[in-house]
């Protein structure tokens, strides 16, 4: 299993500012995933964070808006830059862990962001 | 690329009614399948998962799901819903390489007391 500590759990931010979200995993993982869940929507993958290389962004998400750091195998940060009210969402980090043939997903508690 | 479809976006049931939520996926390889639940104002919780073996999987709170490989489906069922089952339900698929997890669009279930 994996335990993921994500912080902050929630924040209210002014438009134009930036917020950095942190995720700490209790074991080493190759890839960490960052998701966004907008109000009333499903989870959308923002990017995959790989240790030692640049993150891979999904269509519609760019590094300038969502810079990601992955300094080691247990930690990652996602920054939401130059925020606008449209960025109000829940942001989640996730890892996939394999045990033999079993692959399971684990999630952080989420960060509920409100931009005013 | 893999994709997941949940055809029921909103479902309204009375207590004690039976529930079945559809989930279909598209992916050519071996998959791992999940159902998550998100209660109002809370975070995702894993309901059940399928990796291999018996295609009928039992999860928490009386939920079960059946993997039908020929139909690329993993439908969630519960024989008798309760008001406390009001939540949003997400089907998700990961590939066997463990480098991708894709969510369906979610189904919002409301159970009337």
JSON list of C-alpha atoms in Angstrom, two decimals:
[
{"chain": "A", "resi": 1, "resn": "UNK", "atom": "CA", "xyz": [0.00, 0.00, 0.00]},
{"chain": "A", "resi": 2, "resn": "UNK", "atom": "CA", "xyz": [0.96, 3.66, -0.01]},
{"chain": "A", "resi": 3, "resn": "UNK", "atom": "CA", "xyz": [0.10, 6.52, 2.29]},
{"chain": "A", "resi": 4, "resn": "UNK", "atom": "CA", "xyz": [0.10, 9.94, 0.67]},
{"chain": "A", "resi": 5, "resn": "UNK", "atom": "CA", "xyz": [0.20, 13.13, 2.67]},
{"chain": "A", "resi": 6, "resn": "UNK", "atom": "CA", "xyz": [-1.04, 16.12, 0.69]},
{"chain": "A", "resi": 7, "resn": "UNK", "atom": "CA", "xyz": [-1.10, 19.69, 1.85]},
{"chain": "A", "resi": 8, "resn": "UNK", "atom": "CA", "xyz": [-2.64, 22.13, 2.15]},
{"chain": "A", "resi": 9, "resn": "UNK", "atom": "CA", "xyz": [-6.02, 20.47, 2.47]},
{"chain": "A", "resi": 10, "resn": "UNK", "atom": "CA", "xyz": [-7.75, 23.66, 1.42]},
{"chain": "A", "resi": 11, "resn": "UNK", "atom": "CA", "xyz": [-6.94, 27.26, 0.65]},
{"chain": "A", "resi": 12, "resn": "UNK", "atom": "CA", "xyz": [-8.62, 30.44, -0.47]},
{"chain": "A", "resi": 13, "resn": "UNK", "atom": "CA", "xyz": [-6.40, 32.51, -2.75]},
{"chain": "A", "resi": 14, "resn": "UNK", "atom": "CA", "xyz": [-6.54, 35.85, -4.49]},
{"chain": "A", "resi": 15, "resn": "UNK", "atom": "CA", "xyz": [-6.60, 35.88, -8.26]},
{"chain": "A", "resi": 16, "resn": "UNK", "atom": "CA", "xyz": [-3.21, 36.44, -9.83]},
{"chain": "A", "resi": 17, "resn": "UNK", "atom": "CA", "xyz": [-1.33, 34.66, -7.06]},
{"chain": "A", "resi": 18, "resn": "UNK", "atom": "CA", "xyz": [0.17, 31.16, -7.07]},
{"chain": "A", "resi": 19, "resn": "UNK", "atom": "CA", "xyz": [-0.29, 28.17, -4.79]},
{"chain": "A", "resi": 20, "resn": "UNK", "atom": "CA", "xyz": [2.05, 25.23, -4.39]},
{"chain": "A", "resi": 21, "resn": "UNK", "atom": "CA", "xyz": [0.59, 21.90, -3.36]},
{"chain": "A", "resi": 22, "resn": "UNK", "atom": "CA", "xyz": [2.82, 19.25, -1.84]},
{"chain": "A", "resi": 23, "resn": "UNK", "atom": "CA", "xyz": [2.54, 15.47, -1.85]},
{"chain": "A", "resi": 24, "resn": "UNK", "atom": "CA", "xyz": [4.67, 13.15, 0.24]},
{"chain": "A", "resi": 25, "resn": "UNK", "atom": "CA", "xyz": [4.50, 9.38, -0.25]},
{"chain": "A", "resi": 26, "resn": "UNK", "atom": "CA", "xyz": [5.63, 6.93, 2.41]},
{"chain": "A", "resi": 27, "resn": "UNK", "atom": "CA", "xyz": [7.48, 4.79, -0.14]},
{"chain": "A", "resi": 28, "resn": "UNK", "atom": "CA", "xyz": [9.42, 5.27, -3.34]},
{"chain": "A", "resi": 29, "resn": "UNK", "atom": "CA", "xyz": [7.38, 5.44, -6.53]},
{"chain": "A", "resi": 30, "resn": "UNK", "atom": "CA", "xyz": [8.48, 5.98, -10.10]},
{"chain": "A", "resi": 31, "resn": "UNK", "atom": "CA", "xyz": [5.55, 8.11, -11.20]},
{"chain": "A", "resi": 32, "resn": "UNK", "atom": "CA", "xyz": [3.20, 10.45, -9.41]},
{"chain": "A", "resi": 33, "resn": "UNK", "atom": "CA", "xyz": [0.04, 11.75, -11.01]},
{"chain": "A", "resi": 34, "resn": "UNK", "atom": "CA", "xyz": [-1.69, 15.08, -10.53]},
{"chain": "A", "resi": 35, "resn": "UNK", "atom": "CA", "xyz": [-5.45, 15.34, -11.11]},
{"chain": "A", "resi": 36, "resn": "UNK", "atom": "CA", "xyz": [-7.95, 18.16, -11.07]},
{"chain": "A", "resi": 37, "resn": "UNK", "atom": "CA", "xyz": [-11.59, 17.73, -10.17]},
{"chain": "A", "resi": 38, "resn": "UNK", "atom": "CA", "xyz": [-13.65, 20.78, -11.04]},
{"chain": "A", "resi": 39, "resn": "UNK", "atom": "CA", "xyz": [-17.01, 21.24, -9.33]},
{"chain": "A", "resi": 40, "resn": "UNK", "atom": "CA", "xyz": [-19.44, 18.58, -10.46]},
{"chain": "A", "resi": 41, "resn": "UNK", "atom": "CA", "xyz": [-16.89, 16.99, -12.78]},
{"chain": "A", "resi": 42, "resn": "UNK", "atom": "CA", "xyz": [-14.81, 13.84, -12.89]},
{"chain": "A", "resi": 43, "resn": "UNK", "atom": "CA", "xyz": [-11.10, 13.66, -12.31]},
{"chain": "A", "resi": 44, "resn": "UNK", "atom": "CA", "xyz": [-8.96, 14.96, -15.12]},
{"chain": "A", "resi": 45, "resn": "UNK", "atom": "CA", "xyz": [-5.30, 14.10, -15.33]},
{"chain": "A", "resi": 46, "resn": "UNK", "atom": "CA", "xyz": [-3.11, 17.20, -15.41]},
{"chain": "A", "resi": 47, "resn": "UNK", "atom": "CA", "xyz": [0.31, 15.62, -15.68]},
{"chain": "A", "resi": 48, "resn": "UNK", "atom": "CA", "xyz": [2.53, 12.71, -14.75]},
{"chain": "A", "resi": 49, "resn": "UNK", "atom": "CA", "xyz": [5.55, 13.59, -12.64]},
{"chain": "A", "resi": 50, "resn": "UNK", "atom": "CA", "xyz": [8.65, 11.50, -13.22]},
{"chain": "A", "resi": 51, "resn": "UNK", "atom": "CA", "xyz": [11.70, 11.68, -11.04]},
{"chain": "A", "resi": 52, "resn": "UNK", "atom": "CA", "xyz": [14.72, 12.98, -12.90]},
{"chain": "A", "resi": 53, "resn": "UNK", "atom": "CA", "xyz": [12.86, 14.28, -15.93]},
{"chain": "A", "resi": 54, "resn": "UNK", "atom": "CA", "xyz": [10.29, 16.86, -16.87]},
{"chain": "A", "resi": 55, "resn": "UNK", "atom": "CA", "xyz": [6.66, 16.13, -16.17]},
{"chain": "A", "resi": 56, "resn": "UNK", "atom": "CA", "xyz": [4.44, 14.92, -18.98]},
{"chain": "A", "resi": 57, "resn": "UNK", "atom": "CA", "xyz": [1.40, 17.15, -19.44]},
{"chain": "A", "resi": 58, "resn": "UNK", "atom": "CA", "xyz": [-1.97, 16.15, -20.81]},
{"chain": "A", "resi": 59, "resn": "UNK", "atom": "CA", "xyz": [-3.71, 18.06, -23.54]},
{"chain": "A", "resi": 60, "resn": "UNK", "atom": "CA", "xyz": [-4.98, 21.39, -22.28]},
{"chain": "A", "resi": 61, "resn": "UNK", "atom": "CA", "xyz": [-2.42, 21.72, -19.48]},
{"chain": "A", "resi": 62, "resn": "UNK", "atom": "CA", "xyz": [0.90, 23.53, -19.80]},
{"chain": "A", "resi": 63, "resn": "UNK", "atom": "CA", "xyz": [4.00, 23.76, -17.69]},
{"chain": "A", "resi": 64, "resn": "UNK", "atom": "CA", "xyz": [3.83, 27.54, -17.34]},
{"chain": "A", "resi": 65, "resn": "UNK", "atom": "CA", "xyz": [0.45, 27.29, -15.66]},
{"chain": "A", "resi": 66, "resn": "UNK", "atom": "CA", "xyz": [1.06, 24.10, -13.66]},
{"chain": "A", "resi": 67, "resn": "UNK", "atom": "CA", "xyz": [4.78, 23.73, -13.00]},
{"chain": "A", "resi": 68, "resn": "UNK", "atom": "CA", "xyz": [5.65, 20.47, -11.27]},
{"chain": "A", "resi": 69, "resn": "UNK", "atom": "CA", "xyz": [8.68, 19.47, -9.30]},
{"chain": "A", "resi": 70, "resn": "UNK", "atom": "CA", "xyz": [9.80, 15.92, -8.55]},
{"chain": "A", "resi": 71, "resn": "UNK", "atom": "CA", "xyz": [13.05, 16.16, -6.62]},
{"chain": "A", "resi": 72, "resn": "UNK", "atom": "CA", "xyz": [13.03, 12.57, -5.40]},
{"chain": "A", "resi": 73, "resn": "UNK", "atom": "CA", "xyz": [11.06, 9.33, -5.48]},
{"chain": "A", "resi": 74, "resn": "UNK", "atom": "CA", "xyz": [8.80, 10.21, -2.55]},
{"chain": "A", "resi": 75, "resn": "UNK", "atom": "CA", "xyz": [7.87, 13.84, -3.11]},
{"chain": "A", "resi": 76, "resn": "UNK", "atom": "CA", "xyz": [6.27, 16.11, -5.69]},
{"chain": "A", "resi": 77, "resn": "UNK", "atom": "CA", "xyz": [4.79, 19.57, -5.88]},
{"chain": "A", "resi": 78, "resn": "UNK", "atom": "CA", "xyz": [2.22, 21.11, -8.20]},
{"chain": "A", "resi": 79, "resn": "UNK", "atom": "CA", "xyz": [1.99, 24.88, -8.49]},
{"chain": "A", "resi": 80, "resn": "UNK", "atom": "CA", "xyz": [-1.14, 26.56, -9.78]},
{"chain": "A", "resi": 81, "resn": "UNK", "atom": "CA", "xyz": [0.19, 29.81, -11.21]},
{"chain": "A", "resi": 82, "resn": "UNK", "atom": "CA", "xyz": [-1.46, 33.16, -11.85]},
{"chain": "A", "resi": 83, "resn": "UNK", "atom": "CA", "xyz": [-4.73, 31.85, -10.53]},
{"chain": "A", "resi": 84, "resn": "UNK", "atom": "CA", "xyz": [-8.18, 32.81, -11.74]},
{"chain": "A", "resi": 85, "resn": "UNK", "atom": "CA", "xyz": [-11.59, 31.76, -10.40]},
{"chain": "A", "resi": 86, "resn": "UNK", "atom": "CA", "xyz": [-11.70, 29.07, -13.09]},
{"chain": "A", "resi": 87, "resn": "UNK", "atom": "CA", "xyz": [-8.87, 27.31, -11.25]},
{"chain": "A", "resi": 88, "resn": "UNK", "atom": "CA", "xyz": [-11.14, 26.68, -8.26]},
{"chain": "A", "resi": 89, "resn": "UNK", "atom": "CA", "xyz": [-11.08, 22.91, -8.00]},
{"chain": "A", "resi": 90, "resn": "UNK", "atom": "CA", "xyz": [-9.95, 19.99, -5.96]},
{"chain": "A", "resi": 91, "resn": "UNK", "atom": "CA", "xyz": [-6.40, 18.96, -6.83]},
{"chain": "A", "resi": 92, "resn": "UNK", "atom": "CA", "xyz": [-5.31, 15.40, -6.10]},
{"chain": "A", "resi": 93, "resn": "UNK", "atom": "CA", "xyz": [-2.04, 13.58, -6.26]},
{"chain": "A", "resi": 94, "resn": "UNK", "atom": "CA", "xyz": [-1.98, 9.87, -6.86]},
{"chain": "A", "resi": 95, "resn": "UNK", "atom": "CA", "xyz": [0.41, 6.98, -7.24]},
{"chain": "A", "resi": 96, "resn": "UNK", "atom": "CA", "xyz": [0.07, 3.54, -8.77]},
{"chain": "A", "resi": 97, "resn": "UNK", "atom": "CA", "xyz": [1.84, 0.74, -6.93]},
{"chain": "A", "resi": 98, "resn": "UNK", "atom": "CA", "xyz": [2.47, -2.70, -8.25]},
{"chain": "A", "resi": 99, "resn": "UNK", "atom": "CA", "xyz": [2.65, -5.83, -6.16]},
{"chain": "A", "resi": 100, "resn": "UNK", "atom": "CA", "xyz": [3.17, -8.78, -8.47]},
{"chain": "A", "resi": 101, "resn": "UNK", "atom": "CA", "xyz": [0.37, -8.63, -11.01]},
{"chain": "A", "resi": 102, "resn": "UNK", "atom": "CA", "xyz": [-1.67, -6.28, -8.89]},
{"chain": "A", "resi": 103, "resn": "UNK", "atom": "CA", "xyz": [-1.63, -2.55, -9.66]},
{"chain": "A", "resi": 104, "resn": "UNK", "atom": "CA", "xyz": [-3.51, -0.30, -7.29]},
{"chain": "A", "resi": 105, "resn": "UNK", "atom": "CA", "xyz": [-4.11, 3.43, -7.11]},
{"chain": "A", "resi": 106, "resn": "UNK", "atom": "CA", "xyz": [-3.67, 5.50, -3.97]},
{"chain": "A", "resi": 107, "resn": "UNK", "atom": "CA", "xyz": [-4.72, 9.10, -3.52]},
{"chain": "A", "resi": 108, "resn": "UNK", "atom": "CA", "xyz": [-3.82, 12.02, -1.36]},
{"chain": "A", "resi": 109, "resn": "UNK", "atom": "CA", "xyz": [-6.57, 13.69, 0.63]},
{"chain": "A", "resi": 110, "resn": "UNK", "atom": "CA", "xyz": [-6.93, 16.40, -1.98]},
{"chain": "A", "resi": 111, "resn": "UNK", "atom": "CA", "xyz": [-6.53, 20.16, -1.91]},
{"chain": "A", "resi": 112, "resn": "UNK", "atom": "CA", "xyz": [-9.70, 22.19, -2.20]},
{"chain": "A", "resi": 113, "resn": "UNK", "atom": "CA", "xyz": [-8.73, 25.46, -3.83]},
{"chain": "A", "resi": 114, "resn": "UNK", "atom": "CA", "xyz": [-11.01, 28.48, -4.04]},
{"chain": "A", "resi": 115, "resn": "UNK", "atom": "CA", "xyz": [-9.84, 31.49, -6.03]},
{"chain": "A", "resi": 116, "resn": "UNK", "atom": "CA", "xyz": [-11.56, 34.77, -5.28]},
{"chain": "B", "resi": 1, "resn": "UNK", "atom": "CA", "xyz": [-5.09, 5.33, -25.33]},
{"chain": "B", "resi": 2, "resn": "UNK", "atom": "CA", "xyz": [-7.59, 3.98, -22.89]},
{"chain": "B", "resi": 3, "resn": "UNK", "atom": "CA", "xyz": [-10.96, 5.56, -22.16]},
{"chain": "B", "resi": 4, "resn": "UNK", "atom": "CA", "xyz": [-13.77, 4.91, -19.71]},
{"chain": "B", "resi": 5, "resn": "UNK", "atom": "CA", "xyz": [-17.46, 5.61, -20.27]},
{"chain": "B", "resi": 6, "resn": "UNK", "atom": "CA", "xyz": [-20.13, 5.83, -17.63]},
{"chain": "B", "resi": 7, "resn": "UNK", "atom": "CA", "xyz": [-23.42, 6.11, -19.40]},
{"chain": "B", "resi": 8, "resn": "UNK", "atom": "CA", "xyz": [-25.58, 7.11, -16.46]},
{"chain": "B", "resi": 9, "resn": "UNK", "atom": "CA", "xyz": [-24.78, 10.64, -15.41]},
{"chain": "B", "resi": 10, "resn": "UNK", "atom": "CA", "xyz": [-27.57, 11.05, -12.88]},
{"chain": "B", "resi": 11, "resn": "UNK", "atom": "CA", "xyz": [-29.55, 8.30, -11.19]},
{"chain": "B", "resi": 12, "resn": "UNK", "atom": "CA", "xyz": [-32.38, 8.81, -8.72]},
{"chain": "B", "resi": 13, "resn": "UNK", "atom": "CA", "xyz": [-33.67, 5.83, -6.76]},
{"chain": "B", "resi": 14, "resn": "UNK", "atom": "CA", "xyz": [-35.88, 5.20, -3.80]},
{"chain": "B", "resi": 15, "resn": "UNK", "atom": "CA", "xyz": [-34.52, 3.36, -0.80]},
{"chain": "B", "resi": 16, "resn": "UNK", "atom": "CA", "xyz": [-34.48, -0.44, -1.18]},
{"chain": "B", "resi": 17, "resn": "UNK", "atom": "CA", "xyz": [-34.37, -0.20, -4.97]},
{"chain": "B", "resi": 18, "resn": "UNK", "atom": "CA", "xyz": [-31.70, -2.14, -6.80]},
{"chain": "B", "resi": 19, "resn": "UNK", "atom": "CA", "xyz": [-28.79, -0.30, -8.40]},
{"chain": "B", "resi": 20, "resn": "UNK", "atom": "CA", "xyz": [-26.73, -0.97, -11.46]},
{"chain": "B", "resi": 21, "resn": "UNK", "atom": "CA", "xyz": [-24.26, 1.60, -12.81]},
{"chain": "B", "resi": 22, "resn": "UNK", "atom": "CA", "xyz": [-22.70, 0.99, -16.17]},
{"chain": "B", "resi": 23, "resn": "UNK", "atom": "CA", "xyz": [-19.00, 1.25, -16.95]},
{"chain": "B", "resi": 24, "resn": "UNK", "atom": "CA", "xyz": [-17.36, 0.43, -20.25]},
{"chain": "B", "resi": 25, "resn": "UNK", "atom": "CA", "xyz": [-13.74, 0.84, -21.13]},
{"chain": "B", "resi": 26, "resn": "UNK", "atom": "CA", "xyz": [-11.66, 0.71, -24.23]},
{"chain": "B", "resi": 27, "resn": "UNK", "atom": "CA", "xyz": [-8.18, -0.70, -24.01]},
{"chain": "B", "resi": 28, "resn": "UNK", "atom": "CA", "xyz": [-6.56, -3.53, -25.87]},
{"chain": "B", "resi": 29, "resn": "UNK", "atom": "CA", "xyz": [-4.40, -4.94, -23.10]},
{"chain": "B", "resi": 30, "resn": "UNK", "atom": "CA", "xyz": [-4.79, -6.32, -19.62]},
{"chain": "B", "resi": 31, "resn": "UNK", "atom": "CA", "xyz": [-6.52, -3.90, -17.30]},
{"chain": "B", "resi": 32, "resn": "UNK", "atom": "CA", "xyz": [-7.16, -3.38, -13.64]},
{"chain": "B", "resi": 33, "resn": "UNK", "atom": "CA", "xyz": [-10.60, -2.00, -12.81]},
{"chain": "B", "resi": 34, "resn": "UNK", "atom": "CA", "xyz": [-11.81, 0.11, -9.92]},
{"chain": "B", "resi": 35, "resn": "UNK", "atom": "CA", "xyz": [-14.92, 1.71, -8.57]},
{"chain": "B", "resi": 36, "resn": "UNK", "atom": "CA", "xyz": [-14.54, 4.74, -6.30]},
{"chain": "B", "resi": 37, "resn": "UNK", "atom": "CA", "xyz": [-17.17, 6.59, -4.33]},
{"chain": "B", "resi": 38, "resn": "UNK", "atom": "CA", "xyz": [-17.16, 10.23, -3.33]},
{"chain": "B", "resi": 39, "resn": "UNK", "atom": "CA", "xyz": [-19.66, 11.24, -0.68]},
{"chain": "B", "resi": 40, "resn": "UNK", "atom": "CA", "xyz": [-20.74, 14.89, -0.62]},
{"chain": "B", "resi": 41, "resn": "UNK", "atom": "CA", "xyz": [-17.86, 17.06, 0.55]},
{"chain": "B", "resi": 42, "resn": "UNK", "atom": "CA", "xyz": [-15.54, 14.12, 1.03]},
{"chain": "B", "resi": 43, "resn": "UNK", "atom": "CA", "xyz": [-12.65, 12.57, -0.83]},
{"chain": "B", "resi": 44, "resn": "UNK", "atom": "CA", "xyz": [-12.47, 9.51, -3.02]},
{"chain": "B", "resi": 45, "resn": "UNK", "atom": "CA", "xyz": [-12.82, 6.13, -1.38]},
{"chain": "B", "resi": 46, "resn": "UNK", "atom": "CA", "xyz": [-12.13, 2.80, -3.03]},
{"chain": "B", "resi": 47, "resn": "UNK", "atom": "CA", "xyz": [-15.27, 0.64, -3.22]},
{"chain": "B", "resi": 48, "resn": "UNK", "atom": "CA", "xyz": [-13.83, -2.38, -4.95]},
{"chain": "B", "resi": 49, "resn": "UNK", "atom": "CA", "xyz": [-11.26, -3.49, -7.48]},
{"chain": "B", "resi": 50, "resn": "UNK", "atom": "CA", "xyz": [-10.66, -6.24, -9.99]},
{"chain": "B", "resi": 51, "resn": "UNK", "atom": "CA", "xyz": [-7.29, -7.57, -11.05]},
{"chain": "B", "resi": 52, "resn": "UNK", "atom": "CA", "xyz": [-7.76, -11.20, -11.97]},
{"chain": "B", "resi": 53, "resn": "UNK", "atom": "CA", "xyz": [-9.63, -14.35, -11.02]},
{"chain": "B", "resi": 54, "resn": "UNK", "atom": "CA", "xyz": [-13.32, -14.39, -10.19]},
{"chain": "B", "resi": 55, "resn": "UNK", "atom": "CA", "xyz": [-14.95, -11.74, -12.37]},
{"chain": "B", "resi": 56, "resn": "UNK", "atom": "CA", "xyz": [-17.56, -11.03, -9.70]},
{"chain": "B", "resi": 57, "resn": "UNK", "atom": "CA", "xyz": [-15.94, -8.77, -7.16]},
{"chain": "B", "resi": 58, "resn": "UNK", "atom": "CA", "xyz": [-17.43, -7.88, -3.81]},
{"chain": "B", "resi": 59, "resn": "UNK", "atom": "CA", "xyz": [-16.58, -4.59, -2.16]},
{"chain": "B", "resi": 60, "resn": "UNK", "atom": "CA", "xyz": [-17.49, -2.61, 0.88]},
{"chain": "B", "resi": 61, "resn": "UNK", "atom": "CA", "xyz": [-20.99, -1.55, 1.92]},
{"chain": "B", "resi": 62, "resn": "UNK", "atom": "CA", "xyz": [-22.71, -4.35, -0.02]},
{"chain": "B", "resi": 63, "resn": "UNK", "atom": "CA", "xyz": [-21.48, -3.28, -3.44]},
{"chain": "B", "resi": 64, "resn": "UNK", "atom": "CA", "xyz": [-20.31, -5.71, -6.09]},
{"chain": "B", "resi": 65, "resn": "UNK", "atom": "CA", "xyz": [-19.16, -5.45, -9.67]},
{"chain": "B", "resi": 66, "resn": "UNK", "atom": "CA", "xyz": [-18.87, -7.91, -12.52]},
{"chain": "B", "resi": 67, "resn": "UNK", "atom": "CA", "xyz": [-16.10, -7.85, -15.07]},
{"chain": "B", "resi": 68, "resn": "UNK", "atom": "CA", "xyz": [-17.31, -9.04, -18.48]},
{"chain": "B", "resi": 69, "resn": "UNK", "atom": "CA", "xyz": [-14.27, -9.13, -20.68]},
{"chain": "B", "resi": 70, "resn": "UNK", "atom": "CA", "xyz": [-16.17, -9.73, -23.91]},
{"chain": "B", "resi": 71, "resn": "UNK", "atom": "CA", "xyz": [-18.22, -6.59, -23.31]},
{"chain": "B", "resi": 72, "resn": "UNK", "atom": "CA", "xyz": [-15.37, -4.49, -21.90]},
{"chain": "B", "resi": 73, "resn": "UNK", "atom": "CA", "xyz": [-17.66, -3.75, -18.99]},
{"chain": "B", "resi": 74, "resn": "UNK", "atom": "CA", "xyz": [-17.37, -3.50, -15.23]},
{"chain": "B", "resi": 75, "resn": "UNK", "atom": "CA", "xyz": [-20.83, -2.62, -13.94]},
{"chain": "B", "resi": 76, "resn": "UNK", "atom": "CA", "xyz": [-21.43, -1.77, -10.30]},
{"chain": "B", "resi": 77, "resn": "UNK", "atom": "CA", "xyz": [-24.41, -3.27, -8.49]},
{"chain": "B", "resi": 78, "resn": "UNK", "atom": "CA", "xyz": [-26.12, -3.17, -5.15]},
{"chain": "B", "resi": 79, "resn": "UNK", "atom": "CA", "xyz": [-29.32, -5.14, -4.47]},
{"chain": "B", "resi": 80, "resn": "UNK", "atom": "CA", "xyz": [-30.88, -2.60, -2.10]},
{"chain": "B", "resi": 81, "resn": "UNK", "atom": "CA", "xyz": [-29.68, 0.98, -1.83]},
{"chain": "B", "resi": 82, "resn": "UNK", "atom": "CA", "xyz": [-29.87, 3.18, 1.23]},
{"chain": "B", "resi": 83, "resn": "UNK", "atom": "CA", "xyz": [-30.18, 6.91, 1.60]},
{"chain": "B", "resi": 84, "resn": "UNK", "atom": "CA", "xyz": [-26.55, 6.94, 2.77]},
{"chain": "B", "resi": 85, "resn": "UNK", "atom": "CA", "xyz": [-25.46, 5.68, -0.66]},
{"chain": "B", "resi": 86, "resn": "UNK", "atom": "CA", "xyz": [-26.14, 9.12, -2.09]},
{"chain": "B", "resi": 87, "resn": "UNK", "atom": "CA", "xyz": [-22.81, 10.00, -3.64]},
{"chain": "B", "resi": 88, "resn": "UNK", "atom": "CA", "xyz": [-20.89, 10.21, -6.87]},
{"chain": "B", "resi": 89, "resn": "UNK", "atom": "CA", "xyz": [-19.45, 7.01, -8.26]},
{"chain": "B", "resi": 90, "resn": "UNK", "atom": "CA", "xyz": [-16.41, 6.80, -10.51]},
{"chain": "B", "resi": 91, "resn": "UNK", "atom": "CA", "xyz": [-15.22, 3.88, -12.56]},
{"chain": "B", "resi": 92, "resn": "UNK", "atom": "CA", "xyz": [-11.49, 3.81, -13.30]},
{"chain": "B", "resi": 93, "resn": "UNK", "atom": "CA", "xyz": [-9.14, 1.70, -15.34]},
{"chain": "B", "resi": 94, "resn": "UNK", "atom": "CA", "xyz": [-5.41, 1.26, -15.08]},
{"chain": "B", "resi": 95, "resn": "UNK", "atom": "CA", "xyz": [-3.21, -0.60, -17.49]},
{"chain": "B", "resi": 96, "resn": "UNK", "atom": "CA", "xyz": [-1.16, -3.51, -16.31]},
{"chain": "B", "resi": 97, "resn": "UNK", "atom": "CA", "xyz": [2.05, -1.56, -16.72]},
{"chain": "B", "resi": 98, "resn": "UNK", "atom": "CA", "xyz": [0.89, 0.64, -13.89]},
{"chain": "B", "resi": 99, "resn": "UNK", "atom": "CA", "xyz": [1.62, 3.91, -15.60]},
{"chain": "B", "resi": 100, "resn": "UNK", "atom": "CA", "xyz": [-1.87, 5.14, -16.40]},
{"chain": "B", "resi": 101, "resn": "UNK", "atom": "CA", "xyz": [-5.15, 5.54, -14.54]},
{"chain": "B", "resi": 102, "resn": "UNK", "atom": "CA", "xyz": [-8.20, 6.82, -16.39]},
{"chain": "B", "resi": 103, "resn": "UNK", "atom": "CA", "xyz": [-11.48, 7.83, -14.80]},
{"chain": "B", "resi": 104, "resn": "UNK", "atom": "CA", "xyz": [-14.97, 7.76, -16.21]},
{"chain": "B", "resi": 105, "resn": "UNK", "atom": "CA", "xyz": [-17.11, 10.86, -16.07]},
{"chain": "B", "resi": 106, "resn": "UNK", "atom": "CA", "xyz": [-18.85, 9.79, -12.88]},
{"chain": "B", "resi": 107, "resn": "UNK", "atom": "CA", "xyz": [-22.44, 8.96, -11.98]},
{"chain": "B", "resi": 108, "resn": "UNK", "atom": "CA", "xyz": [-24.27, 11.07, -9.44]},
{"chain": "B", "resi": 109, "resn": "UNK", "atom": "CA", "xyz": [-26.61, 8.86, -7.41]},
{"chain": "B", "resi": 110, "resn": "UNK", "atom": "CA", "xyz": [-29.38, 10.28, -5.29]},
{"chain": "B", "resi": 111, "resn": "UNK", "atom": "CA", "xyz": [-31.35, 7.95, -3.05]},
{"chain": "B", "resi": 112, "resn": "UNK", "atom": "CA", "xyz": [-34.66, 9.29, -1.81]},
{"chain": "B", "resi": 113, "resn": "UNK", "atom": "CA", "xyz": [-35.66, 8.26, 1.72]}
]
